[in-house]
Coordinates of C-alpha atoms and ligand atoms in Angstrom, one line a residue:
I1 CA 114.1 -13.5 74.1
A2 CA 116.6 -14.2 76.9
R3 CA 118.0 -18.2 77.5
P4 CA 120.4 -18.9 80.1
I5 CA 123.8 -19.4 78.7
S6 CA 124.0 -23.0 80.5
P7 CA 120.5 -24.3 80.8
P8 CA 119.9 -28.0 82.8
L9 CA 121.7 -31.0 81.1
S10 CA 119.2 -33.1 79.5
K11 CA 119.9 -37.0 80.0
A12 CA 122.0 -37.7 77.0
E13 CA 124.2 -34.8 78.4
T14 CA 124.6 -35.8 81.7
A15 CA 124.8 -39.7 80.8
S16 CA 127.8 -38.6 78.5
N17 CA 129.3 -36.2 80.6
A18 CA 128.8 -38.7 83.9
S19 CA 130.8 -41.8 81.8
D20 CA 133.8 -39.6 80.9
A21 CA 136.6 -40.1 84.1
V22 CA 138.6 -37.6 82.6
E23 CA 135.9 -34.8 82.8
A24 CA 135.3 -35.5 86.2
K25 CA 138.7 -35.2 87.3
Y26 CA 139.0 -32.2 85.9
A27 CA 135.6 -30.7 86.8
S28 CA 136.7 -29.6 90.2
R29 CA 139.7 -27.5 89.5
T30 CA 139.8 -24.2 90.9
P31 CA 141.4 -21.7 88.0
T32 CA 145.1 -20.9 89.0
E33 CA 147.3 -18.5 87.6
D34 CA 150.4 -19.9 88.6
W35 CA 153.5 -19.3 85.9
D36 CA 155.8 -22.1 87.4
G37 CA 153.9 -25.2 85.8
A38 CA 150.5 -25.4 87.2
Y39 CA 148.7 -22.9 85.6
T40 CA 145.5 -24.5 85.8
F41 CA 142.2 -23.5 83.5
A42 CA 138.8 -23.7 85.0
P43 CA 136.1 -26.6 83.7
I44 CA 134.7 -26.3 80.6
K45 CA 132.8 -28.8 78.7
E46 CA 132.8 -28.6 74.4
W47 CA 129.0 -28.0 74.7
Q48 CA 129.4 -24.6 76.8
V49 CA 131.7 -23.7 74.0
S50 CA 129.3 -24.5 71.4
R51 CA 126.3 -22.7 73.1
A52 CA 128.2 -19.6 74.0
M53 CA 128.8 -19.0 70.5
T54 CA 125.7 -20.1 68.8
K55 CA 123.4 -18.5 71.1
R56 CA 125.1 -14.8 70.8
Y57 CA 125.1 -15.1 66.9
G58 CA 121.3 -16.3 66.8
D59 CA 120.8 -13.7 69.2
D60 CA 122.2 -11.2 66.7
L61 CA 121.1 -12.9 63.8
Y62 CA 117.5 -12.2 65.2
R63 CA 118.3 -8.6 66.0
T64 CA 120.0 -7.5 63.3
A65 CA 117.6 -8.7 60.8
V66 CA 116.0 -5.3 61.1
S67 CA 118.8 -2.6 61.5
D68 CA 119.0 1.0 61.1
V69 CA 122.0 0.9 58.9
V70 CA 123.8 -1.7 56.8
I71 CA 127.4 -0.9 56.0
V72 CA 128.6 -3.2 53.1
G73 CA 132.7 -3.7 53.5
A74 CA 134.7 -3.1 56.2
G75 CA 137.9 -1.8 54.4
S76 CA 139.2 2.1 55.8
A77 CA 136.2 3.7 54.0
G78 CA 133.4 1.2 55.6
L79 CA 135.0 1.0 59.0
T80 CA 135.4 4.7 59.2
C81 CA 132.0 5.2 58.1
A82 CA 131.0 2.7 61.0
W83 CA 133.0 4.6 63.8
A84 CA 131.8 7.9 62.7
L85 CA 128.1 6.8 62.5
A86 CA 127.9 4.9 65.9
T87 CA 130.3 7.9 67.6
A88 CA 127.3 10.5 66.7
R89 CA 124.7 8.0 66.8
P90 CA 125.2 5.3 69.4
E91 CA 121.4 4.0 69.4
L92 CA 121.5 3.3 66.0
S93 CA 121.7 -0.3 65.1
I94 CA 124.6 -0.9 62.7
T95 CA 125.6 -3.9 61.1
I96 CA 128.4 -4.5 59.1
I97 CA 128.6 -7.0 56.2
E98 CA 132.1 -8.2 55.1
A99 CA 132.9 -10.7 52.5
G100 CA 136.4 -11.5 53.6
V101 CA 137.5 -13.2 57.2
A102 CA 139.9 -10.4 57.8
P103 CA 137.8 -7.0 57.9
G104 CA 140.4 -4.4 56.4
G105 CA 140.0 -4.5 53.1
G106 CA 143.5 -3.1 51.4
A107 CA 143.9 -1.2 54.7
W108 CA 146.5 -3.7 56.2
L109 CA 149.1 -2.2 54.5
G110 CA 150.1 1.2 52.6
G111 CA 151.1 0.3 49.5
Q112 CA 153.1 -2.1 47.2
L113 CA 152.9 -4.5 50.2
M114 CA 154.7 -1.8 52.3
S115 CA 153.8 -1.3 55.7
A116 CA 153.2 2.9 56.4
M117 CA 149.9 4.5 55.4
V118 CA 149.8 8.1 54.3
V119 CA 147.2 10.6 54.9
R120 CA 146.7 13.8 53.4
K121 CA 145.7 16.6 55.8
P122 CA 143.3 17.3 56.7
A123 CA 142.1 14.0 57.6
D124 CA 144.8 13.6 60.2
R125 CA 142.0 15.3 62.1
I126 CA 139.9 11.7 62.0
L127 CA 143.1 10.0 62.9
E128 CA 143.4 11.9 66.0
E129 CA 139.9 11.7 66.9
I130 CA 139.7 7.6 66.3
G131 CA 143.0 8.0 68.7
V132 CA 145.5 6.3 65.7
P133 CA 149.2 8.0 66.3
F134 CA 151.2 9.7 63.6
E135 CA 154.4 11.1 62.4
D136 CA 153.6 14.8 60.4
E137 CA 155.5 15.4 57.5
G138 CA 153.7 18.8 56.7
D139 CA 150.9 18.5 53.9
F140 CA 150.5 15.0 55.3
V141 CA 150.9 12.3 58.2
V142 CA 152.1 8.9 58.1
V143 CA 151.0 6.0 60.3
K144 CA 153.4 4.0 61.1
H145 CA 151.6 0.7 60.1
A146 CA 148.1 0.5 58.0
A147 CA 147.6 -2.3 60.1
L148 CA 147.5 -0.1 63.5
F149 CA 144.8 2.3 61.6
T150 CA 142.9 -0.9 61.0
S151 CA 143.0 -2.4 64.2
T152 CA 142.6 0.5 65.7
V153 CA 139.4 1.8 64.0
L154 CA 138.1 -1.7 64.4
S155 CA 138.4 -2.2 68.0
K156 CA 136.5 1.4 68.8
V157 CA 133.7 0.0 66.2
L158 CA 133.4 -3.3 68.0
Q159 CA 133.1 -1.6 71.3
F160 CA 129.7 -0.1 70.6
P161 CA 127.1 -2.4 71.8
N162 CA 124.8 -1.7 69.1
V163 CA 127.5 -2.6 66.0
K164 CA 127.7 -6.0 64.7
L165 CA 129.7 -7.1 62.2
Y166 CA 129.4 -10.4 60.3
N167 CA 132.9 -11.2 58.5
A168 CA 133.2 -14.2 55.9
T169 CA 129.8 -12.9 55.1
A170 CA 128.6 -11.8 51.4
V171 CA 126.2 -9.1 50.4
E172 CA 124.7 -10.8 47.5
D173 CA 121.9 -8.7 46.8
L174 CA 119.9 -5.6 47.4
I175 CA 116.3 -5.4 48.8
T176 CA 114.5 -2.8 46.4
R177 CA 111.0 -1.5 47.2
P178 CA 108.8 1.2 45.4
D179 CA 110.4 4.4 46.9
P180 CA 107.6 5.2 49.0
L181 CA 108.8 9.0 48.5
G182 CA 107.0 8.6 45.3
S183 CA 110.0 9.6 43.2
G184 CA 108.2 6.6 40.6
G185 CA 111.5 4.8 41.1
L186 CA 113.0 1.9 43.7
R187 CA 114.7 2.6 47.0
V188 CA 117.2 0.4 48.3
A189 CA 115.8 -1.3 51.5
G190 CA 117.9 -3.7 53.0
V191 CA 120.7 -6.3 51.7
V192 CA 120.5 -10.0 51.0
S193 CA 123.2 -12.2 52.4
N194 CA 124.9 -15.3 52.6
W195 CA 127.9 -17.1 54.2
T196 CA 130.9 -16.0 51.9
L197 CA 131.8 -19.6 51.4
V198 CA 128.4 -20.6 50.6
T199 CA 127.7 -17.8 48.0
L200 CA 131.6 -18.7 46.5
A201 CA 129.8 -22.5 45.7
H202 CA 126.8 -21.3 44.3
G203 CA 128.4 -23.0 40.7
L204 CA 128.4 -26.1 42.6
Q205 CA 124.9 -26.9 44.3
S206 CA 121.4 -26.1 43.1
C207 CA 120.1 -23.8 45.3
M208 CA 121.5 -22.5 48.4
D209 CA 119.1 -19.4 49.4
P210 CA 120.7 -16.5 51.6
Q211 CA 118.7 -14.3 54.0
T212 CA 117.9 -10.6 54.8
I213 CA 118.6 -7.9 56.4
T214 CA 116.0 -5.1 56.3
A215 CA 117.3 -1.4 56.8
P216 CA 115.9 1.9 55.8
L217 CA 119.6 3.0 54.4
V218 CA 122.2 0.7 53.2
C219 CA 126.0 2.4 52.9
S220 CA 128.3 0.4 50.6
F221 CA 132.0 0.8 50.4
A222 CA 132.5 -2.5 48.6
G223 CA 135.8 -1.1 47.0
H224 CA 137.0 -1.0 43.3
D225 CA 136.5 -4.0 40.9
G226 CA 137.7 -7.2 42.0
P227 CA 136.3 -10.6 43.1
F228 CA 133.7 -9.2 45.2
G229 CA 134.6 -5.4 44.6
A230 CA 131.6 -2.8 43.4
F231 CA 129.1 -5.2 44.3
S232 CA 126.2 -3.0 45.3
V233 CA 127.0 -0.6 41.9
K234 CA 127.0 -3.1 40.1
R235 CA 123.8 -5.1 41.2
L236 CA 122.4 -0.9 40.7
V237 CA 123.0 -1.6 36.8
A238 CA 121.4 -4.8 36.9
T239 CA 118.5 -4.1 38.6
G240 CA 118.0 -1.2 36.0
M241 CA 118.3 1.7 39.0
V242 CA 121.5 2.9 37.4
E243 CA 122.2 2.8 33.4
Q244 CA 125.3 1.7 33.6
L245 CA 128.9 2.1 35.5
K246 CA 131.2 4.7 34.3
N247 CA 134.1 2.1 35.4
M248 CA 137.2 3.3 37.4
R249 CA 138.5 5.9 35.0
A250 CA 140.1 3.5 32.6
D251 CA 143.2 4.9 30.5
L252 CA 142.6 5.0 27.3
S253 CA 145.0 7.7 25.9
P254 CA 146.7 6.6 22.4
T255 CA 150.1 8.6 24.6
S256 CA 150.0 6.0 27.3
A257 CA 149.5 3.0 25.5
A258 CA 152.5 0.7 25.9
P259 CA 155.1 -0.1 22.7
S260 CA 153.8 -2.8 20.6
S261 CA 157.3 -4.5 21.6
A262 CA 156.5 -4.3 25.2
P263 CA 156.2 -7.6 27.2
H264 CA 152.3 -8.5 27.2
S265 CA 151.7 -8.0 30.8
L266 CA 152.9 -3.9 30.0
T267 CA 150.1 -3.5 27.6
I268 CA 147.3 -4.3 30.1
T269 CA 145.4 -0.9 30.5
L270 CA 145.1 0.2 34.1
P271 CA 142.8 2.6 35.6
Q272 CA 144.4 6.1 35.7
L273 CA 145.9 7.5 39.1
N274 CA 146.0 11.0 39.8
M275 CA 146.8 11.6 43.6
T276 CA 146.0 15.3 43.2
S277 CA 142.5 15.0 42.4
A278 CA 141.2 11.7 42.9
E279 CA 140.7 12.0 46.7
D280 CA 139.1 15.2 46.7
Y281 CA 136.5 14.0 44.5
I282 CA 135.7 11.2 46.3
I283 CA 135.2 12.9 49.3
N284 CA 133.3 15.2 47.5
N285 CA 130.9 13.1 46.0
T286 CA 129.8 10.5 48.9
R287 CA 126.2 10.6 48.5
E288 CA 123.3 9.1 48.5
V289 CA 123.5 7.5 44.8
V290 CA 119.9 6.2 44.6
P291 CA 117.2 6.4 47.3
G292 CA 118.4 4.4 50.3
L293 CA 122.0 3.4 49.2
I294 CA 124.7 5.9 50.4
T295 CA 128.0 4.9 48.3
G296 CA 131.6 6.2 48.9
G297 CA 135.3 4.8 49.0
M298 CA 136.4 3.3 45.7
E299 CA 133.3 2.0 44.9
L300 CA 132.3 5.2 43.9
S301 CA 134.8 5.7 41.3
E302 CA 133.3 2.6 39.6
L303 CA 130.0 4.2 39.5
D304 CA 131.3 7.6 38.5
G305 CA 134.5 7.2 36.7
A306 CA 136.4 8.9 38.9
N307 CA 140.4 8.1 38.9
R308 CA 142.1 6.3 41.7
M309 CA 144.5 7.5 44.3
G310 CA 146.8 4.8 45.0
A311 CA 148.3 4.7 48.2
T312 CA 146.9 7.7 50.0
F313 CA 144.1 7.0 52.4
G314 CA 142.6 10.7 53.2
G315 CA 139.9 10.1 50.9
M316 CA 138.7 7.2 51.9
L317 CA 138.7 8.2 55.7
A318 CA 136.8 11.1 55.1
S319 CA 134.3 9.5 52.6
G320 CA 133.6 7.7 55.3
V321 CA 132.9 10.5 58.0
K322 CA 130.8 11.9 54.7
A323 CA 128.5 8.8 54.3
A324 CA 127.8 8.9 58.2
K325 CA 127.1 12.7 58.2
E326 CA 124.9 12.2 54.9
A327 CA 123.6 9.1 56.7
I328 CA 122.2 10.9 59.6
K329 CA 120.5 13.5 57.7
I330 CA 118.6 11.3 55.8
L331 CA 117.5 9.2 58.9
D332 CA 116.8 12.4 60.5
A333 CA 114.6 13.4 57.7
Ligands
LIG401 O1 135.9 -8.0 50.9 C1 135.8 -6.7 50.9 C2 136.7 -5.4 51.1 O2 136.8 -5.6 52.6 C3 134.6 -5.9 51.3 N1 133.6 -6.2 50.2 C4 133.2 -6.3 48.5 N2 132.5 -6.8 47.8 C5 131.4 -7.3 49.2 C6 130.3 -7.7 49.4 N3 130.0 -8.1 50.9 C7 130.6 -7.6 51.7 N4 129.6 -8.1 48.9 C8 132.2 -6.9 50.5 N5 131.8 -7.0 51.8 O3 134.3 -4.4 51.1 C9 136.0 -4.4 51.2 C10 136.6 -2.9 50.3 O4 137.6 -2.7 51.1 P1 138.8 -1.6 50.3 O5 140.0 -1.5 51.2 O6 138.7 -2.8 49.1 O7 138.0 -0.1 49.6 P2 138.2 0.7 50.5 O8 137.3 1.6 49.3 O9 137.8 0.7 51.8 O10 139.5 1.3 49.9 C11 140.5 1.5 49.2 C12 141.4 1.5 49.1 C13 142.0 2.2 48.2 S1 142.3 1.5 46.8 C14 143.5 2.6 46.0 C15 143.2 2.8 44.4 O11 143.2 1.6 44.0 O12 144.2 3.5 43.8 N6 143.7 3.6 46.8 C16 143.1 3.2 47.9 C17 143.4 4.0 49.0

């Protein structure tokens, strides 16, 4: 329902504004772009700012309560999926839920806190299509700063009118329904969300109920295990839709165990990294893992027990594109 952004003032608002002499002085100013000391902003009232934000956020919540696709996690894989899906099908209502305030996941840096982002060919084609510049080093390309990739793809994604990003918002659960296609099992039918600060405070208050977004398809890219990571696949286990996670392949081989004299920190077993094979696995296995839920990016490694690849991002970008292609097939079926 369209509401005017600045409806007529109530009696209380008129009284409070009229009693403010400073307001009156500033009310009739003309905006002027004078860089020599007389730069003047147009007048504004505090309540106008509040209403400008709340109206849009409320309208977005109303509209996206039923979405075509929900994307969980706005890391490199989730953002690339959103970009590919919105580019191919701009009419779809795509809602991205990101637990962090800053979308981008791990893709603000290349690796070990360094700037450059390595992308193996042929995923350089995806960078070209998004419009991210890079240097060609033969079998791979290098974006001078991972933040250049993330900010560029983010700016493209957010310009689609039908894409809404809720950041600082966590997916707390999955909505499930009996699968209408008669598989006898359940189908994911949307997500349960809450502001992340509320999610983090569930232990402090008795009940802070979430809200929901209904969608025929959820694409999850919640990353590998961490404070929020691998969220959707962990939930699949909890709901019985998947028996158990195979966990991002743990390095348990006796030959790789640290000697007993090693400092404690070196004895921690880390998931195995295999840069040669890990990315091929993720792209080729990005799929609808249970009805209604496509999983890709590093979250898939927790489900399938795949290797990590370390600081090379072609697999994440390609997994996002593959998920978008799978999503279109499912929605069009
Ligand atoms: O905040 C998370 C991050 O931005 C978000 N997320 C996780 N759980 C969520 C939840 N609700 C909402 N319950 C949630 N958001 O998901 C995002 C995951 O981004 P990421 O960068 O961690 O994952 P990715 O799969 O897009 O990229 C992985 C990049 C890696 S990890 C790796 C290695 O470990 O070897 N190598 C690469 C290239």
